mmCIF file of N, CA, C and O in Angstrom:
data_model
loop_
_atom_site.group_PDB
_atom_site.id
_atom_site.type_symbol
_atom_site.label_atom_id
_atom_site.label_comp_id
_atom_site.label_asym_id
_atom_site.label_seq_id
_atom_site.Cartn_x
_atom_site.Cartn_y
_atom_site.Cartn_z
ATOM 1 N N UNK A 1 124.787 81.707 95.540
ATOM 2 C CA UNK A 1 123.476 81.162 95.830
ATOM 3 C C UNK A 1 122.928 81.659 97.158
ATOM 4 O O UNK A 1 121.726 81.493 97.366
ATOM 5 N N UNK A 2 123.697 82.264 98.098
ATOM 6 C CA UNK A 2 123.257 82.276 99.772
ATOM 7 C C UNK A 2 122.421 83.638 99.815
ATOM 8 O O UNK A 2 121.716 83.990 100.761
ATOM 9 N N UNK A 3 122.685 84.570 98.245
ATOM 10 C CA UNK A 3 122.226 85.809 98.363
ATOM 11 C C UNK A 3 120.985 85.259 98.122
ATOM 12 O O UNK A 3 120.031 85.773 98.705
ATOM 13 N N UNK A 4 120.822 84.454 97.489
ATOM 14 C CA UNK A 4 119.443 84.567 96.239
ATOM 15 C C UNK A 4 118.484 84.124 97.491
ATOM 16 O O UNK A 4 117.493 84.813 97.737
ATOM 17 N N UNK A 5 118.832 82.796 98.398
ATOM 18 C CA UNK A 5 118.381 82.592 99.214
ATOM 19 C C UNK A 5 117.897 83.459 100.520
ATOM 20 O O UNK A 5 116.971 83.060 101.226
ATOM 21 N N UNK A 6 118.434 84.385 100.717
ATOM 22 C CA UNK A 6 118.216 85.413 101.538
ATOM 23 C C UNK A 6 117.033 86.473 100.895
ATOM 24 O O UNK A 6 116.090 87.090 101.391
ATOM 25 N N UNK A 7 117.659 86.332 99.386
ATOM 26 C CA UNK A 7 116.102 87.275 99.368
ATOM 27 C C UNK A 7 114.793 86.586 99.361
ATOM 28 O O UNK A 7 113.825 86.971 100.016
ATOM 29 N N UNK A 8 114.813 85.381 98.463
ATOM 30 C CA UNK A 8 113.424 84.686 98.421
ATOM 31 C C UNK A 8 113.044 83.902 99.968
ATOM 32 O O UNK A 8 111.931 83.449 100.236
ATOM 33 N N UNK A 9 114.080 83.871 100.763
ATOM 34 C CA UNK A 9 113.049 84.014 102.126
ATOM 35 C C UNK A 9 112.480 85.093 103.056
ATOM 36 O O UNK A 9 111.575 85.211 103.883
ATOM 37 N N UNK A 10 113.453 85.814 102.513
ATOM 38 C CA UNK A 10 113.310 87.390 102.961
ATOM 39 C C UNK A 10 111.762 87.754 102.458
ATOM 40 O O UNK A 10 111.073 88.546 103.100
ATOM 41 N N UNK A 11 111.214 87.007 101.072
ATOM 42 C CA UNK A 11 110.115 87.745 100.728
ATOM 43 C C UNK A 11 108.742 86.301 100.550
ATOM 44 O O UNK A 11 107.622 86.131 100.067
ATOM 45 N N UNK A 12 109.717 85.616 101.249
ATOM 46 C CA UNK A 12 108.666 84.350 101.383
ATOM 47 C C UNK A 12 107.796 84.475 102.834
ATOM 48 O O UNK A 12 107.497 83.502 103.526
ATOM 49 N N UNK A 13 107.485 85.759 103.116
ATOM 50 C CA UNK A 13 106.796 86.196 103.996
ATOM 51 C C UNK A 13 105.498 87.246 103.763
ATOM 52 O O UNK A 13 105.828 88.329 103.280
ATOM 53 N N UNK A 14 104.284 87.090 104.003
ATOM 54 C CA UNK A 14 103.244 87.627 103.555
ATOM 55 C C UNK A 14 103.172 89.174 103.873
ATOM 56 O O UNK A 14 102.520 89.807 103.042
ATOM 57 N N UNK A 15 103.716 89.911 104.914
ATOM 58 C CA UNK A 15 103.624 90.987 105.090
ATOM 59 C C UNK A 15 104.981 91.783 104.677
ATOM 60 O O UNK A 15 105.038 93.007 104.553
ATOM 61 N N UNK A 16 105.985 90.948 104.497
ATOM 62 C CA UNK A 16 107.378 91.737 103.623
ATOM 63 C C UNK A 16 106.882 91.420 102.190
ATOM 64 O O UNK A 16 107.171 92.325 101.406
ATOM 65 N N UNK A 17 106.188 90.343 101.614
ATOM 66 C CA UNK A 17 105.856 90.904 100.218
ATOM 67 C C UNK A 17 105.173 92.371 100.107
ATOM 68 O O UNK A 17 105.471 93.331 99.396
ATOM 69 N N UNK A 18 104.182 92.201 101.035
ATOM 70 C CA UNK A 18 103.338 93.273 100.998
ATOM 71 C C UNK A 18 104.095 94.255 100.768
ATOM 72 O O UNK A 18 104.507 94.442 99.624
ATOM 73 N N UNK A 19 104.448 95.110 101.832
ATOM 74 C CA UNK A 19 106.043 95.645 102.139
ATOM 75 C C UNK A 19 107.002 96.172 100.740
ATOM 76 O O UNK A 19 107.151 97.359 100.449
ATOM 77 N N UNK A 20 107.584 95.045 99.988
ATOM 78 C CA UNK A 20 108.112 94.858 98.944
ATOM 79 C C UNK A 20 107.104 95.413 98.239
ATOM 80 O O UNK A 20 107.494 96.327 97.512
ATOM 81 N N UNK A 21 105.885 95.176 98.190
ATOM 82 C CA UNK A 21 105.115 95.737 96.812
ATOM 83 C C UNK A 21 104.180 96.869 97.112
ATOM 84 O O UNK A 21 103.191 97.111 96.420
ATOM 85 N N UNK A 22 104.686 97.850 98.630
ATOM 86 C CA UNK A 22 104.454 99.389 98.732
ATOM 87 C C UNK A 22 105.743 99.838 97.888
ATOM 88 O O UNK A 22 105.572 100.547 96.896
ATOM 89 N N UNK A 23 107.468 99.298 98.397
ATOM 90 C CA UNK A 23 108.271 100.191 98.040
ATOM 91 C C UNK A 23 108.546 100.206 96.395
ATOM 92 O O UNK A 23 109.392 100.918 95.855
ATOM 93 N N UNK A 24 107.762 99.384 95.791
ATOM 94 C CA UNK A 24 108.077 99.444 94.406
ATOM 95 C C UNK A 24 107.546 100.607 93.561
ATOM 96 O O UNK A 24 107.760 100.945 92.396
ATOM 97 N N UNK A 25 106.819 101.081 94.493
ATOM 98 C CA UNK A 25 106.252 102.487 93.877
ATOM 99 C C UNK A 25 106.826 103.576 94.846
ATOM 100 O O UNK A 25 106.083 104.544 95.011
ATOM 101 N N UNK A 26 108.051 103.583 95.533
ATOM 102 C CA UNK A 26 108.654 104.529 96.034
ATOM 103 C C UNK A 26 109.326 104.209 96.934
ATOM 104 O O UNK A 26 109.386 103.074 97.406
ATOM 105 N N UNK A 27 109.982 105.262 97.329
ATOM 106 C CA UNK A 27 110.468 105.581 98.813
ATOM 107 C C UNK A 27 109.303 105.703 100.175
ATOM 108 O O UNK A 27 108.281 106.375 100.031
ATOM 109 N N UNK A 28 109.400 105.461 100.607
ATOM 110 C CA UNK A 28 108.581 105.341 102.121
ATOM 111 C C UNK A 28 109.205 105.364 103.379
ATOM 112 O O UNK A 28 110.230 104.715 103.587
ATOM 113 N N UNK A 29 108.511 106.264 104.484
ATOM 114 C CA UNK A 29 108.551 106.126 105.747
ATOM 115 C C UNK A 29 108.168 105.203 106.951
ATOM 116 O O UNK A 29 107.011 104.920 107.265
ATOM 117 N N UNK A 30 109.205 104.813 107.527
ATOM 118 C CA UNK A 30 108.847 103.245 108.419
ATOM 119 C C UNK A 30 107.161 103.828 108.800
ATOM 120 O O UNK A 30 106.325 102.925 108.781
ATOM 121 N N UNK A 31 106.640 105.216 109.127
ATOM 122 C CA UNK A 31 105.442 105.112 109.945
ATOM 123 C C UNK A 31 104.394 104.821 108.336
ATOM 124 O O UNK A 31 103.607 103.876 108.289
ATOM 125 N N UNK A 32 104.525 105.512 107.489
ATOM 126 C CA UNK A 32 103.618 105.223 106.220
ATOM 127 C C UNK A 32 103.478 103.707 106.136
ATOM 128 O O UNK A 32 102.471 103.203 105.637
ATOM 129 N N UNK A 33 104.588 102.899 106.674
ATOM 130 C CA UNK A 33 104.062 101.490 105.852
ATOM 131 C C UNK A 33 103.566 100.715 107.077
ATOM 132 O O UNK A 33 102.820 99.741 106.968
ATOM 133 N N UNK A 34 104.145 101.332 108.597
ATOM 134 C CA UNK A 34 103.248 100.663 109.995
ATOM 135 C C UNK A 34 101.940 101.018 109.764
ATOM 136 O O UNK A 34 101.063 100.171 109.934
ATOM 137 N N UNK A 35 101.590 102.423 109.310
ATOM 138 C CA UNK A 35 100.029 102.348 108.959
ATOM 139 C C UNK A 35 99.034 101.516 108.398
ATOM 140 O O UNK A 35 97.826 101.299 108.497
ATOM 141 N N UNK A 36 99.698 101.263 107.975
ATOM 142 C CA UNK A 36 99.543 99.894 106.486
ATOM 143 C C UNK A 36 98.764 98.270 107.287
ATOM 144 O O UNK A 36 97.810 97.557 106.975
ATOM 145 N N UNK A 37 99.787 98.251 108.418
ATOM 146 C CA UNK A 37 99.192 97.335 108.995
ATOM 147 C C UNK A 37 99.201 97.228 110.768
ATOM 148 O O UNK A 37 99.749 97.911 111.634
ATOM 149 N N UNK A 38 98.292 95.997 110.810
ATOM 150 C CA UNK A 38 98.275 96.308 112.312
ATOM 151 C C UNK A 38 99.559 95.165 113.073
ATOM 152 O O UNK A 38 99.516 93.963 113.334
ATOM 153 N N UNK A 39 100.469 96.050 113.220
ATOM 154 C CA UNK A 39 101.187 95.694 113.902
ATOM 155 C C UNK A 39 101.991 96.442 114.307
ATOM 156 O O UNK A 39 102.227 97.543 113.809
ATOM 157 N N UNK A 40 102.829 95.704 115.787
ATOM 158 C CA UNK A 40 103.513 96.901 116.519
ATOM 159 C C UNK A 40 104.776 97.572 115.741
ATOM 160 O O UNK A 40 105.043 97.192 114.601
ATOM 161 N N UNK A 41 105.511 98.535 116.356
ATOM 162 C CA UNK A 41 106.971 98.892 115.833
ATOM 163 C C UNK A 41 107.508 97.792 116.074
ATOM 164 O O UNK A 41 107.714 97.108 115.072
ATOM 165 N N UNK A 42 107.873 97.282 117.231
ATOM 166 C CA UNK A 42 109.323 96.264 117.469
ATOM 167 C C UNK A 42 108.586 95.175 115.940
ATOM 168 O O UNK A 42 109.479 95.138 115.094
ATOM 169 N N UNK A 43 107.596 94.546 115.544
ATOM 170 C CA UNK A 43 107.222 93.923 114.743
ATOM 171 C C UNK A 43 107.885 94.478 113.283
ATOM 172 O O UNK A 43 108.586 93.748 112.583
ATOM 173 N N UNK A 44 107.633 95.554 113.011
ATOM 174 C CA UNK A 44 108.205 96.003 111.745
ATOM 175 C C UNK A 44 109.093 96.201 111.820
ATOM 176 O O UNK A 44 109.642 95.737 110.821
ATOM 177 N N UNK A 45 110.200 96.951 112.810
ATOM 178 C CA UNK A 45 111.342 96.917 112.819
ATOM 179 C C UNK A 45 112.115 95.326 112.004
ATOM 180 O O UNK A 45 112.938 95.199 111.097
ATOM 181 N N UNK A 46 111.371 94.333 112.852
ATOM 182 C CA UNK A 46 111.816 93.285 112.546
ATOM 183 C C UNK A 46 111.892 92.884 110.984
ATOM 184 O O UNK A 46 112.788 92.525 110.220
ATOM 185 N N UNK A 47 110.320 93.157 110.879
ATOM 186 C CA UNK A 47 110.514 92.488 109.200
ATOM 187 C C UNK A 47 111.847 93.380 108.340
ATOM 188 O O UNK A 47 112.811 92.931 107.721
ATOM 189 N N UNK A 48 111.512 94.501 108.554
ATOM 190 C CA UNK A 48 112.615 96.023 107.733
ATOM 191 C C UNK A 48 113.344 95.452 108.023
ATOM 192 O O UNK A 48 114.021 95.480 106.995
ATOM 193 N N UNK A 49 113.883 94.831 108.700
ATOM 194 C CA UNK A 49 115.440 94.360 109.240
ATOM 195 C C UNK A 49 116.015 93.014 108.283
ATOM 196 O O UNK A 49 117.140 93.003 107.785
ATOM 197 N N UNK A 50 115.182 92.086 108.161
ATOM 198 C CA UNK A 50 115.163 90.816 107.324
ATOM 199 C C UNK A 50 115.134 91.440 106.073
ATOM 200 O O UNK A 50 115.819 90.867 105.226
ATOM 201 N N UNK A 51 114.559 92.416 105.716
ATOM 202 C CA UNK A 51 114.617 92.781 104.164
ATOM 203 C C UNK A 51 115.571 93.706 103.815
ATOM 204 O O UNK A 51 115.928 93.857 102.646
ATOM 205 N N UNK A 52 116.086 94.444 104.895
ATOM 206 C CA UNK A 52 117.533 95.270 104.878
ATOM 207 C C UNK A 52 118.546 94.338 104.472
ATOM 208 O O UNK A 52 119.207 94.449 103.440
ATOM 209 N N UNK A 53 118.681 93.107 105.599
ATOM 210 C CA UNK A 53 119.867 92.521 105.506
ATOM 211 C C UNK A 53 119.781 91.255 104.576
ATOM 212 O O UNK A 53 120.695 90.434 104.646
ATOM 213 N N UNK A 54 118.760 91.058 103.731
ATOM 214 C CA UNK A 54 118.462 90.337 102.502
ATOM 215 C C UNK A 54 119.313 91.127 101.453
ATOM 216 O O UNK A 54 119.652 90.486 100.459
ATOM 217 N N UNK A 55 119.601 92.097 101.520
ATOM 218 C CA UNK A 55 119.973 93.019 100.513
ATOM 219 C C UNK A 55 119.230 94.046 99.962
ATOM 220 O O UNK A 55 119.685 95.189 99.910
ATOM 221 N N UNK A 56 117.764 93.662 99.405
ATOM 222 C CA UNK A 56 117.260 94.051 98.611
ATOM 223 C C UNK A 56 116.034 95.457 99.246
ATOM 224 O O UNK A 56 115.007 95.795 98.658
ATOM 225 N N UNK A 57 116.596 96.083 100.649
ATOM 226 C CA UNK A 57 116.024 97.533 100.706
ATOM 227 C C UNK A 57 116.709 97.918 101.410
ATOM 228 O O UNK A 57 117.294 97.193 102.215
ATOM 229 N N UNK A 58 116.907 99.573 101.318
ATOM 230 C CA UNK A 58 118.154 100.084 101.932
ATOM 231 C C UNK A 58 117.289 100.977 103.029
ATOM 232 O O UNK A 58 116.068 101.118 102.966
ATOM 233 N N UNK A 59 117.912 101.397 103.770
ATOM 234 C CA UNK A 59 117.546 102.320 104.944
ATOM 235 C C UNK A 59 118.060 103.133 104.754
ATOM 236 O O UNK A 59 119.153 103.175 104.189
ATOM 237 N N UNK A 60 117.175 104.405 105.334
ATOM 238 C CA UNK A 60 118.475 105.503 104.830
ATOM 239 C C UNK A 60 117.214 106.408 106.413
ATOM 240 O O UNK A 60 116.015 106.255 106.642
ATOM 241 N N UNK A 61 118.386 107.352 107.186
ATOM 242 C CA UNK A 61 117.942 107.667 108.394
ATOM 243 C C UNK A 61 118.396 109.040 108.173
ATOM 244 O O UNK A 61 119.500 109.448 107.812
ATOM 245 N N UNK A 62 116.945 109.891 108.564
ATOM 246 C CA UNK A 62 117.241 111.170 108.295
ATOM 247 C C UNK A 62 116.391 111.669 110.105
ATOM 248 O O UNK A 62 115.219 111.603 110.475
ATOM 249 N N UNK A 63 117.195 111.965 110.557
ATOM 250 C CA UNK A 63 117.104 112.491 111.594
ATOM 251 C C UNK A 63 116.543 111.415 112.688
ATOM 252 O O UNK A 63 117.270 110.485 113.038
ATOM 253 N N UNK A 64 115.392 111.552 113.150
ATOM 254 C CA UNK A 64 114.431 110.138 114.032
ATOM 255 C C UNK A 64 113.575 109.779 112.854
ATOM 256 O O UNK A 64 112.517 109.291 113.252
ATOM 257 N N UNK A 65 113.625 109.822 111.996
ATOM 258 C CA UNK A 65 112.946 109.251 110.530
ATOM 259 C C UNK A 65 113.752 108.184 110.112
ATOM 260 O O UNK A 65 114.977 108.141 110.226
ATOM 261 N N UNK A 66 112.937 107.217 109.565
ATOM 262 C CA UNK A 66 113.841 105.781 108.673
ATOM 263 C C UNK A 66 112.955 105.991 107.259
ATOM 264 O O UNK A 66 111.724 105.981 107.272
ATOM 265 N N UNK A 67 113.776 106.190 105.998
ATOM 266 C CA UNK A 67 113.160 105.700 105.083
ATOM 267 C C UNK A 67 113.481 104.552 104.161
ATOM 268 O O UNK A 67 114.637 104.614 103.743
ATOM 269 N N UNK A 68 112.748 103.469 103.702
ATOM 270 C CA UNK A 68 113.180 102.332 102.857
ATOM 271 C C UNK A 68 113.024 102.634 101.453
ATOM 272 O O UNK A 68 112.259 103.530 101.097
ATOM 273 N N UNK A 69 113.763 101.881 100.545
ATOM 274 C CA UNK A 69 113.453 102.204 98.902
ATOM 275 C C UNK A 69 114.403 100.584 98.797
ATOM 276 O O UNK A 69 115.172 100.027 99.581
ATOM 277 N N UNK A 70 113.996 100.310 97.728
ATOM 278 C CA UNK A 70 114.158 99.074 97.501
ATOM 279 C C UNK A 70 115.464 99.169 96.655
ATOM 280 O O UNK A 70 115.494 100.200 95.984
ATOM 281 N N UNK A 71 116.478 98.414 96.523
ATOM 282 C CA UNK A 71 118.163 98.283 95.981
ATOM 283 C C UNK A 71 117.967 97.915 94.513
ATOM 284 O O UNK A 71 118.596 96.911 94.176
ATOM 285 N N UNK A 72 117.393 98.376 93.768
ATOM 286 C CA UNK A 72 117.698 97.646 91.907
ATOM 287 C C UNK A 72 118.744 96.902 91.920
ATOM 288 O O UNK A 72 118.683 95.673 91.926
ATOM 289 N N UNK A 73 119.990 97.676 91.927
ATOM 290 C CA UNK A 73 120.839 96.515 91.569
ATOM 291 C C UNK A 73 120.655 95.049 92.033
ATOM 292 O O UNK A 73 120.479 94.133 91.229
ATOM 293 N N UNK A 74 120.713 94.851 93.582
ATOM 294 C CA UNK A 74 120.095 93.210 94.169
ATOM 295 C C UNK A 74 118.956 92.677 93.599
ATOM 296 O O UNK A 74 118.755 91.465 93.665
ATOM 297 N N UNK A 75 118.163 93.442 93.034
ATOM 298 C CA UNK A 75 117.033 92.986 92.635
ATOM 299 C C UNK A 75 117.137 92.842 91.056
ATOM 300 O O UNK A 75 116.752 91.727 90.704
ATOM 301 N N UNK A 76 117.483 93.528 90.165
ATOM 302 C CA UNK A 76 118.063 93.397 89.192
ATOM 303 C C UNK A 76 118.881 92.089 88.835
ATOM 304 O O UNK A 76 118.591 91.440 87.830
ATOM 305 N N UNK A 77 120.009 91.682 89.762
ATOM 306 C CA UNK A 77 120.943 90.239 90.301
ATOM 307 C C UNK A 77 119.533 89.153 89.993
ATOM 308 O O UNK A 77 119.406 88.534 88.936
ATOM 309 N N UNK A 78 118.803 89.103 90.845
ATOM 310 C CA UNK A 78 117.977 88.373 90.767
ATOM 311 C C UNK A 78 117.055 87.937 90.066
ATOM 312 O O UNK A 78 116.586 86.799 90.073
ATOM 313 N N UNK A 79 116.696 89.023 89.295
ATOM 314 C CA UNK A 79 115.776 89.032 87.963
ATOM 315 C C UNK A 79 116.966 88.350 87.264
ATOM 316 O O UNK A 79 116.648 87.161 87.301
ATOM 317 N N UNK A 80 117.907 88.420 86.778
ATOM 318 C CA UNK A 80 118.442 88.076 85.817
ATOM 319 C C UNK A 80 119.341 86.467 86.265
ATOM 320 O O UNK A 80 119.578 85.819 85.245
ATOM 321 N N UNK A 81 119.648 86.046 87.066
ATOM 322 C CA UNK A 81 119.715 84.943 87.735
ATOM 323 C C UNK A 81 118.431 84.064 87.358
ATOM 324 O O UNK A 81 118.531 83.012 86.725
ATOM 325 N N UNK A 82 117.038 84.669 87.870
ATOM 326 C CA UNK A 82 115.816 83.608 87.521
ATOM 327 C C UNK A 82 115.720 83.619 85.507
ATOM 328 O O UNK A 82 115.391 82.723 84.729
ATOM 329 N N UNK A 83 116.141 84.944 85.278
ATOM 330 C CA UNK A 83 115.855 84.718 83.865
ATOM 331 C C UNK A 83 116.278 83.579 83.200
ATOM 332 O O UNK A 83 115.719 82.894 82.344
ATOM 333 N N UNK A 84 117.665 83.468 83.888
ATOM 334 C CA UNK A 84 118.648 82.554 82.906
ATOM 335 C C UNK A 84 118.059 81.075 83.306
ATOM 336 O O UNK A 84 118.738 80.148 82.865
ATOM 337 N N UNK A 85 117.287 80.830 83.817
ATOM 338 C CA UNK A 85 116.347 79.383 84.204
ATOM 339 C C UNK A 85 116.074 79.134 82.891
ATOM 340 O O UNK A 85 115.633 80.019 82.158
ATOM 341 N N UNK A 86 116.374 77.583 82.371
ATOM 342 C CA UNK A 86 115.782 76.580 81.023
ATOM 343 C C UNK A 86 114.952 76.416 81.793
ATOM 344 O O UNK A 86 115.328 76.305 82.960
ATOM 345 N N UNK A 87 113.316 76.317 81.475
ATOM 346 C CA UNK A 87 112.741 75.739 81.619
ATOM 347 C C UNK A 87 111.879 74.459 80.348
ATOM 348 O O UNK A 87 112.108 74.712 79.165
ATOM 349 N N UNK A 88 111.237 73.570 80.553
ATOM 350 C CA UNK A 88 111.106 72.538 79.495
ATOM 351 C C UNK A 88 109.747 72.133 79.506
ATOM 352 O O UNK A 88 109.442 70.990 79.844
ATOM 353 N N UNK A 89 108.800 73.082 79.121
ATOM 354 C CA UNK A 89 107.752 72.120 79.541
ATOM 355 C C UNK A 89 106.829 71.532 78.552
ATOM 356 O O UNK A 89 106.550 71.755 77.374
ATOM 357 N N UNK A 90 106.362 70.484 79.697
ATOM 358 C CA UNK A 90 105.952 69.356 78.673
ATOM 359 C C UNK A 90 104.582 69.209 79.021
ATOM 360 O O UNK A 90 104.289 69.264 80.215
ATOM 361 N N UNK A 91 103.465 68.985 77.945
ATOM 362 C CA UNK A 91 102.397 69.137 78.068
ATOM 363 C C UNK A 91 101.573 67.548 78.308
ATOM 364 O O UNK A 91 100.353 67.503 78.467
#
């Protein structure tokens, strides 16, 4: 349960959803997605960091470059965790 929790607070944040729903259409560079918004580096560092260590995006460092892409498998975990939810509803 402590994972699942790590990601849905990890993305219970308005600018790591955001974030989350650049890298779903790729790989990206920490400066491509600071463009994105107005805020400083030490700021994004931060969020990238909460969503690194959520599990669910990996870093990968190619020289003074950071690029993120999002982990399927953790995310996959999770899709299929919420799938298995009964829900009952009653009208």
């Amino acid at each position: 349960m402590d994972e699942y929790v790590r990601i849905l607070k990890a993305l219970g944040d308005d600018i790591r959803l955001q974030i989350f729903e650049m890298l779903r259409h790729g790989s990206l560079c920490a400066c491509k997605i600071q463009e994105r918004f107005s805020i400083t580096q030490p700021t994004l560092s931060h969020h990238m960091k909460i969503l690194c260590d959520s599990g669910i995006v990996h870093a990968d460092r190619d020289g003074k470059w950071v690029h993120y892409s999002l982990n399927c498998d953790k995310l996959n975990g999770l899709i299929a965790f919420l799938a298995s939810t009964k829900c009952n509803m009653h009208a």
